[in-house]
Structures are given as structure tokens and as C-alpha cells.
Coordinates of C-alpha atoms and ligand atoms in Angstrom, one line a residue:
M173 CA -150.5 -42.0 -22.5
A174 CA -149.7 -42.4 -18.8
D175 CA -151.1 -45.9 -18.9
L176 CA -148.7 -47.2 -21.5
P177 CA -145.9 -49.3 -20.0
S178 CA -142.5 -47.8 -20.1
R179 CA -139.6 -49.8 -21.8
K180 CA -138.0 -50.2 -18.4
K181 CA -141.2 -51.7 -16.9
L182 CA -141.6 -54.1 -19.8
I183 CA -138.1 -55.4 -19.4
T184 CA -138.6 -55.7 -15.6
F185 CA -141.6 -57.8 -16.3
T186 CA -140.4 -59.9 -19.3
A187 CA -136.9 -60.8 -18.0
P188 CA -138.1 -62.9 -15.0
V189 CA -140.8 -64.6 -17.2
C190 CA -138.1 -65.5 -19.8
A191 CA -135.8 -66.8 -17.1
V192 CA -138.6 -69.1 -15.7
L193 CA -139.4 -70.4 -19.2
L194 CA -135.8 -71.1 -20.0
S195 CA -135.1 -72.8 -16.7
G196 CA -138.1 -75.0 -17.6
C197 CA -136.0 -76.2 -20.6
A198 CA -133.1 -76.9 -18.4
A199 CA -135.3 -78.8 -15.9
L200 CA -136.7 -81.0 -18.7
T201 CA -133.3 -81.8 -19.9
E202 CA -132.3 -82.7 -16.4
L203 CA -135.4 -84.8 -15.9
A204 CA -134.6 -86.8 -19.0
S205 CA -131.1 -87.6 -17.6
I206 CA -132.4 -88.7 -14.2
E207 CA -132.9 -92.3 -15.0
A208 CA -135.1 -93.8 -12.3
L209 CA -135.2 -96.9 -14.5
P210 CA -132.1 -98.8 -15.6
D211 CA -130.3 -98.3 -18.8
P212 CA -128.8 -101.8 -19.1
A213 CA -128.4 -101.6 -22.9
R214 CA -127.1 -98.1 -22.9
A215 CA -130.2 -97.3 -25.0
G216 CA -130.4 -93.6 -25.6
A217 CA -133.1 -91.3 -24.2
P218 CA -136.4 -92.3 -25.8
S219 CA -136.7 -89.0 -27.7
A220 CA -138.9 -88.7 -30.8
L221 CA -136.5 -85.9 -31.8
E222 CA -133.7 -88.4 -32.2
A223 CA -135.3 -90.5 -34.9
R224 CA -133.6 -93.8 -36.0
G225 CA -136.2 -95.0 -38.4
P226 CA -138.0 -93.7 -41.5
A227 CA -141.4 -93.3 -39.8
A228 CA -140.0 -91.5 -36.8
A229 CA -137.8 -89.3 -39.2
Q230 CA -141.0 -88.2 -41.0
M231 CA -142.6 -87.2 -37.7
E232 CA -139.5 -85.5 -36.5
W233 CA -139.3 -83.4 -39.7
L234 CA -142.9 -82.5 -39.3
W235 CA -142.4 -81.6 -35.7
W236 CA -139.5 -79.2 -36.5
F237 CA -141.3 -77.7 -39.4
M238 CA -144.3 -76.9 -37.1
F239 CA -141.9 -75.6 -34.4
W240 CA -140.0 -73.2 -36.7
L241 CA -143.2 -72.0 -38.4
G242 CA -144.9 -71.5 -35.0
L243 CA -141.8 -69.6 -33.8
A244 CA -141.7 -67.4 -36.8
I245 CA -145.4 -66.5 -36.5
F246 CA -145.0 -65.9 -32.8
L247 CA -142.1 -63.5 -33.4
A248 CA -143.9 -61.7 -36.1
V249 CA -147.0 -61.1 -33.9
M250 CA -144.7 -60.0 -31.0
A251 CA -142.9 -57.6 -33.3
Y252 CA -146.2 -56.1 -34.4
L253 CA -147.4 -55.8 -30.8
F254 CA -144.1 -54.0 -29.7
W255 CA -144.3 -51.8 -32.7
A256 CA -147.9 -50.8 -31.7
L257 CA -146.7 -50.2 -28.1
F258 CA -143.7 -48.1 -29.0
R259 CA -144.5 -46.4 -32.2
R260 CA -144.0 -42.7 -32.2
R261 CA -146.6 -40.7 -30.4
Q262 CA -147.1 -38.3 -33.2
E263 CA -148.5 -41.1 -35.4
E264 CA -151.3 -41.5 -32.9
G265 CA -153.4 -38.8 -34.2
V266 CA -154.1 -40.8 -37.4
P267 CA -156.5 -43.7 -36.7
L268 CA -156.9 -46.6 -39.1
T269 CA -159.8 -46.3 -41.5
Q270 CA -162.6 -48.9 -41.2
R271 CA -161.4 -50.5 -44.5
Q272 CA -157.9 -50.9 -43.1
E273 CA -159.2 -52.4 -39.9
E274 CA -161.4 -54.9 -41.9
R275 CA -158.4 -55.8 -44.0
I276 CA -156.3 -56.7 -40.9
V277 CA -159.1 -58.9 -39.6
I278 CA -159.8 -60.7 -42.9
W279 CA -156.1 -61.3 -43.8
G280 CA -154.6 -61.7 -40.4
G281 CA -157.5 -63.5 -38.7
G282 CA -159.0 -65.5 -41.6
V283 CA -156.9 -66.0 -44.7
F284 CA -153.5 -66.4 -43.1
P285 CA -154.5 -68.9 -40.4
T286 CA -156.5 -70.9 -42.9
A287 CA -153.6 -71.1 -45.3
V288 CA -151.3 -72.2 -42.4
I289 CA -153.7 -74.9 -41.2
L290 CA -154.2 -76.2 -44.8
L291 CA -150.5 -76.4 -45.3
L292 CA -150.0 -78.4 -42.1
V293 CA -152.9 -80.7 -42.9
G294 CA -151.4 -81.4 -46.3
L295 CA -148.0 -82.1 -44.9
T296 CA -149.5 -84.4 -42.2
I297 CA -151.4 -86.4 -44.8
S298 CA -148.3 -86.7 -47.0
A299 CA -146.2 -87.8 -44.0
L300 CA -148.9 -90.4 -43.0
G301 CA -148.7 -91.8 -46.6
T302 CA -144.9 -92.1 -46.4
I303 CA -145.1 -93.7 -43.0
A304 CA -147.6 -96.3 -44.1
N305 CA -145.4 -97.1 -47.2
P306 CA -147.7 -99.9 -48.5
A307 CA -145.3 -100.4 -51.4
R308 CA -142.8 -102.3 -49.3
Q309 CA -143.7 -105.7 -47.9
A310 CA -142.9 -106.4 -44.3
A311 CA -140.2 -109.1 -43.8
F312 CA -142.2 -110.9 -41.1
T313 CA -144.8 -110.3 -38.4
I314 CA -144.4 -110.0 -34.6
M315 CA -147.4 -110.4 -32.3
V316 CA -147.3 -108.1 -29.3
T317 CA -149.8 -108.5 -26.5
G318 CA -150.1 -106.0 -23.7
Y319 CA -150.6 -107.3 -20.1
Q320 CA -150.7 -105.3 -16.9
W321 CA -147.7 -104.5 -16.8
W322 CA -145.5 -106.1 -19.4
W323 CA -145.5 -107.1 -23.1
E324 CA -145.6 -110.6 -24.5
V325 CA -143.7 -110.9 -27.8
D326 CA -144.4 -113.7 -30.3
Y327 CA -142.7 -114.4 -33.6
P328 CA -145.1 -116.9 -35.3
D329 CA -142.7 -117.4 -38.3
H330 CA -139.7 -118.1 -36.0
D331 CA -141.5 -120.1 -33.3
I332 CA -140.3 -117.7 -30.6
R333 CA -142.1 -116.5 -27.5
T334 CA -140.4 -113.9 -25.3
A335 CA -141.3 -110.8 -23.3
N336 CA -140.4 -107.1 -23.1
E337 CA -137.6 -107.3 -25.6
I338 CA -138.1 -107.2 -29.4
H339 CA -135.3 -108.0 -31.8
I340 CA -135.5 -106.8 -35.4
P341 CA -133.0 -106.9 -38.3
V342 CA -131.8 -103.4 -39.2
G343 CA -133.1 -101.9 -42.4
E344 CA -136.1 -104.3 -42.7
K345 CA -139.7 -103.5 -42.4
V346 CA -141.3 -105.6 -39.7
Q347 CA -145.0 -105.7 -39.0
I348 CA -146.3 -105.4 -35.5
N349 CA -149.8 -106.9 -34.7
L350 CA -150.9 -105.5 -31.4
T351 CA -153.5 -106.6 -29.0
S352 CA -154.2 -106.6 -25.2
N353 CA -155.0 -109.2 -22.7
D354 CA -156.7 -106.8 -20.3
V355 CA -157.1 -103.1 -20.6
I356 CA -156.1 -100.6 -23.3
H357 CA -152.3 -100.1 -23.5
S358 CA -150.4 -98.0 -26.1
F359 CA -147.2 -99.3 -27.8
W360 CA -144.7 -96.6 -28.4
I361 CA -141.0 -96.6 -29.6
P362 CA -140.3 -92.9 -29.9
Q363 CA -137.2 -93.3 -31.9
L364 CA -138.8 -95.6 -34.5
H365 CA -142.5 -94.9 -34.7
G366 CA -145.5 -93.1 -33.3
K367 CA -147.9 -94.7 -30.8
L368 CA -150.5 -97.3 -31.5
D369 CA -153.2 -98.5 -29.0
A370 CA -153.3 -102.1 -28.0
N371 CA -157.0 -103.0 -27.5
P372 CA -158.4 -106.2 -26.0
D373 CA -160.2 -108.4 -28.5
R374 CA -158.9 -106.5 -31.4
I375 CA -155.7 -106.5 -33.5
T376 CA -154.2 -103.2 -34.7
S377 CA -151.1 -103.2 -37.0
F378 CA -148.3 -101.1 -38.1
S379 CA -144.8 -101.6 -39.4
I380 CA -141.5 -100.5 -37.7
E381 CA -138.1 -100.2 -39.2
A382 CA -134.8 -99.1 -37.7
S383 CA -132.3 -97.5 -40.0
E384 CA -129.4 -97.9 -37.6
P385 CA -128.3 -100.8 -35.3
G386 CA -129.0 -99.9 -31.7
V387 CA -131.1 -100.5 -28.7
Y388 CA -134.3 -98.4 -28.4
W389 CA -136.6 -97.9 -25.5
G390 CA -140.3 -98.5 -25.9
E391 CA -143.0 -97.7 -23.4
C392 CA -146.7 -98.0 -22.7
A393 CA -148.2 -94.6 -23.6
E394 CA -151.7 -95.1 -22.3
F395 CA -152.5 -95.1 -18.6
C396 CA -153.3 -98.7 -17.7
G397 CA -153.1 -99.0 -13.9
D398 CA -150.7 -98.8 -11.0
Q399 CA -147.5 -99.7 -12.8
H400 CA -148.2 -98.0 -16.2
A401 CA -144.9 -96.2 -15.8
K402 CA -143.0 -99.4 -15.5
M403 CA -144.3 -101.0 -18.6
R404 CA -141.3 -100.6 -20.8
F405 CA -139.6 -102.7 -23.4
L406 CA -136.6 -102.7 -25.6
V407 CA -136.2 -102.9 -29.3
V408 CA -132.8 -104.3 -30.3
A409 CA -132.0 -103.6 -34.0
E410 CA -129.2 -105.7 -35.2
T411 CA -127.6 -107.0 -38.4
A412 CA -129.3 -109.8 -40.4
D413 CA -126.7 -112.3 -39.1
E414 CA -127.0 -111.2 -35.5
F415 CA -130.8 -111.4 -35.8
E416 CA -130.6 -114.9 -37.3
A417 CA -128.3 -116.1 -34.5
W418 CA -130.6 -114.6 -31.9
A419 CA -133.7 -116.1 -33.5
N420 CA -132.1 -119.6 -33.7
R421 CA -131.1 -119.5 -30.1
M422 CA -134.5 -118.2 -28.9
S423 CA -136.6 -120.8 -30.8
R424 CA -134.8 -123.7 -29.1
P425 CA -136.4 -125.2 -26.0
I426 CA -134.1 -125.7 -23.0
E427 CA -132.2 -128.9 -22.5
A428 CA -132.5 -130.8 -19.2
P429 CA -130.0 -129.2 -16.8
E430 CA -126.9 -131.4 -16.1
D431 CA -125.4 -129.8 -13.0
P432 CA -127.0 -130.7 -9.7
L433 CA -127.6 -127.2 -8.5
A434 CA -129.5 -126.3 -11.8
Q435 CA -131.5 -129.5 -11.5
E436 CA -132.4 -128.6 -8.0
G437 CA -133.4 -125.1 -9.2
L438 CA -135.7 -126.5 -11.8
Q439 CA -137.3 -128.6 -9.1
V440 CA -137.8 -125.5 -6.9
F441 CA -139.4 -123.8 -9.9
M442 CA -141.9 -126.6 -10.3
D443 CA -142.6 -127.1 -6.6
A444 CA -142.9 -123.5 -5.7
G445 CA -145.7 -123.0 -8.2
C446 CA -143.8 -120.7 -10.7
L447 CA -145.0 -123.0 -13.4
A448 CA -148.6 -121.9 -12.9
C449 CA -147.8 -118.6 -14.5
H450 CA -144.6 -119.0 -16.4
R451 CA -143.6 -121.1 -19.4
I452 CA -140.2 -122.7 -20.0
A453 CA -140.2 -124.5 -23.3
G454 CA -138.8 -128.0 -22.9
T455 CA -140.2 -128.4 -19.4
N456 CA -143.6 -129.0 -17.9
A457 CA -144.0 -125.3 -17.1
T458 CA -146.6 -124.0 -19.5
G459 CA -148.1 -121.1 -17.6
Q460 CA -149.5 -118.3 -19.7
L461 CA -150.2 -115.5 -17.1
G462 CA -146.7 -114.2 -16.7
P463 CA -143.7 -113.6 -19.1
D464 CA -142.2 -116.6 -20.9
L465 CA -138.9 -117.5 -19.1
T466 CA -137.4 -120.0 -21.6
H467 CA -134.5 -117.6 -22.3
V468 CA -134.9 -115.1 -19.5
A469 CA -131.2 -114.9 -18.8
S470 CA -130.6 -113.5 -22.3
R471 CA -132.9 -110.5 -21.7
R472 CA -131.5 -107.1 -20.6
T473 CA -134.2 -106.2 -18.0
L474 CA -136.5 -107.6 -15.4
G475 CA -140.1 -106.6 -14.7
A476 CA -140.6 -104.9 -18.0
G477 CA -137.7 -102.5 -17.8
A478 CA -138.0 -102.0 -14.0
L479 CA -134.6 -103.5 -13.2
E480 CA -131.4 -104.5 -15.0
N481 CA -131.2 -108.2 -15.4
S482 CA -128.6 -109.4 -12.9
I483 CA -128.6 -112.3 -10.4
G484 CA -128.8 -109.8 -7.5
N485 CA -131.8 -108.0 -9.0
L486 CA -133.5 -111.3 -9.9
S487 CA -133.1 -112.4 -6.3
G488 CA -134.8 -109.2 -5.0
W489 CA -137.5 -109.5 -7.7
I490 CA -138.4 -113.1 -6.8
S491 CA -138.3 -112.5 -3.0
D492 CA -140.3 -109.3 -3.0
P493 CA -141.5 -108.0 -6.4
H494 CA -144.0 -105.6 -4.7
S495 CA -141.3 -103.4 -3.2
I496 CA -140.0 -102.9 -6.8
K497 CA -143.3 -102.7 -8.6
P498 CA -146.2 -102.3 -6.2
G499 CA -149.4 -103.9 -7.4
V500 CA -147.6 -106.4 -9.7
Y501 CA -149.5 -109.7 -10.1
M502 CA -146.4 -111.8 -9.2
P503 CA -146.7 -113.0 -5.6
A504 CA -143.7 -112.8 -3.3
S505 CA -142.0 -116.1 -2.8
E506 CA -141.3 -117.8 0.5
L507 CA -138.2 -119.8 -0.5
S508 CA -135.5 -120.7 1.9
G509 CA -132.0 -119.4 1.2
P510 CA -130.7 -122.6 -0.4
E511 CA -133.9 -122.9 -2.5
L512 CA -133.6 -119.4 -3.8
Q513 CA -129.9 -119.9 -4.5
A514 CA -130.7 -123.0 -6.6
L515 CA -133.5 -121.3 -8.4
L516 CA -131.4 -118.3 -9.3
H517 CA -128.6 -120.6 -10.6
F518 CA -131.1 -122.5 -12.8
L519 CA -132.7 -119.3 -14.2
G520 CA -129.2 -118.0 -14.8
T521 CA -128.5 -120.9 -17.2
L522 CA -131.5 -120.0 -19.4
D523 CA -129.7 -117.8 -21.9
Ligands
CUA246 CU1 -149.9 -100.4 -20.2 CU2 -149.8 -98.1 -19.6

């Protein structure tokens, strides 16, 4: 009797624990709002609990169902525990019979957990079926290749090659064929779909669909080296007309620059060796190691979501990419002031 905790003691113990747990929630919310990375497109927080597509909505529903079920079971167990701790002392003299004890073990420890697990397995299988939705054909296919630490994006049907930014028409199912150029990456757009691994020498596929226009963050969800955390991308879901206009623009090679500064910039691009790694359609630059730069000025970020795409940031990126993304394969340039100026001007025309 003397060993049983008093109500006061229990409260003294549980109150600080609850406070710590709740402050954890606040800290997480705060963490989500500390944007170390830019939010150039005012894309929302990449939360799987703010679904904007049918697949993510299925997963969000399942998540909440598990959460509320888990909470209800937790509260029921706690209520039982507290009842056992505080039930009236006079009831103590009557111990449970062996039959009663066995019943508690069989129902509470066997039948009930099995029923809950089977229910969750059933719901998960049904959700997976809905997510796969083989009944609906994908409108077109996008090839996505993971590189340390950026994403190449190809639209074979539209003759487009770009990087770190995927445009899709809203309300359309679009197939993603994933692969990797080096190590295993994982392609994840929390608001649209679950993760899928990108493996070297293998293609994995799934379909994404956005139910609302918007800009959604995607990220690499498999540790893949130094800059795994800065291997982000954007998915821009837009109306069919906007998508068509974008696709038309993106599939065009660049025209020879007319103004002298841009011409000079193109020359710097060739002479400084940028062409060895980067491609610009319509020029002699056909490099395959780094992101395609044909329409680099139209993109919202630089360095796979590391920086907002502005002339100032581009200048810093070209001059010293390692201070922004240590370990990145792009070498620092040794351009003179005027050369850098001309190069930036030229790249700025590639929209
Ligand atoms: Cu690619 Cu992590």
C-alpha cells in the first residue's frame, strides 16, 4: 500500500513529461518554418499531411486513421492502468480468478491486436490499389535520373531536357520513370505521392497527379552522400494551357545571341570549359555531366533547390559553388570580373 504512488506524486511526475512532449510539437513546427533553403516559388511546406493529389490523399487518410486509432487505444490502456492504480482499496481483497486472467490475456493480448493489425493491413492494401489506379492511362511519361546531387528531367514526348524542376498539367496522371546515374536516391514529393527509390541500371515507375495548381517541393529521401540534404526539386502543377506554353518554350533550342555582351558571354561559356559538363541546345555545348542549361533562367532555383535563381546567386554559385554546396562536382571558376559579367548576362537570356 505504501508503495503505491499518490495522486500528487503522479501529477508531479507526468506534468513535466507532458510539457516536454508538447514542446517537442512546437519545436517541430518551428523547425518546419525555419527555411534554410529558399522558397522562391512560395511552395508550401513539403508536408505529407497537406495532400494535393489523389495518391497523397489516400496516404494522408490512412495516416490519420492510424493516428486516431492509436490514440484511442493508448487512452483506453491508460484509463485501465489508472483505474487499476486508484481503484478503491476495499476491492483489493478479491483477486481475479485464473479464468478471468486468461481471458484478459487472450482477448487483450491476442484477439484484439490481431484484429487491429488485420484491419490496418486490409486498409493499406486497398489504399495501394487506389494509388496504383491502373484503370487510368498516364497522359505522358517523364524520365527522371538522380545524380549526386541533382535531378535530370527528360520529357521524351515533348523533346525537353531540364533539371530540378518538373512541370505537369493539373488533373492529369503523369508517369515518372526513375533511374540513377550513380548511387541509390529516392524521389519524394510529399504532397503528391510516397517515395520511390531511383536505382542505377534499373527503371522504377509510378504515376503522379496534382489535383490543384501549385508549386510542390520534392526531395531526395535516401542518404546519397555529402549533399543529400540539398538534392531538392520543384513540381509545378499548372493548367493545360500553361503547361503547353511551357513545353513549347522549353523544347526550343536557343537562338544565336544578338547583343554583344551575350555573345561574349557565350564565348566565355565555351572557353572556360563549361561546355564539358553542360548542354545548351542550339550551341556546341553538349556536356552530359551537369544540369542542362538551355533554359536555366526560367528555373526557380539553382543547385537543386540550394539557392533562389537570381543573377547575384548565380554569380556566387559560378564563382564558388563549394561554399554553398560543399563537395559538389562543379569546380569553382577563375573568371575575371568582366568575363563573369558577360557570362551572367548570357545565362540570364536563357529563359
Ligand atoms: Cu540523392 Cu539523397
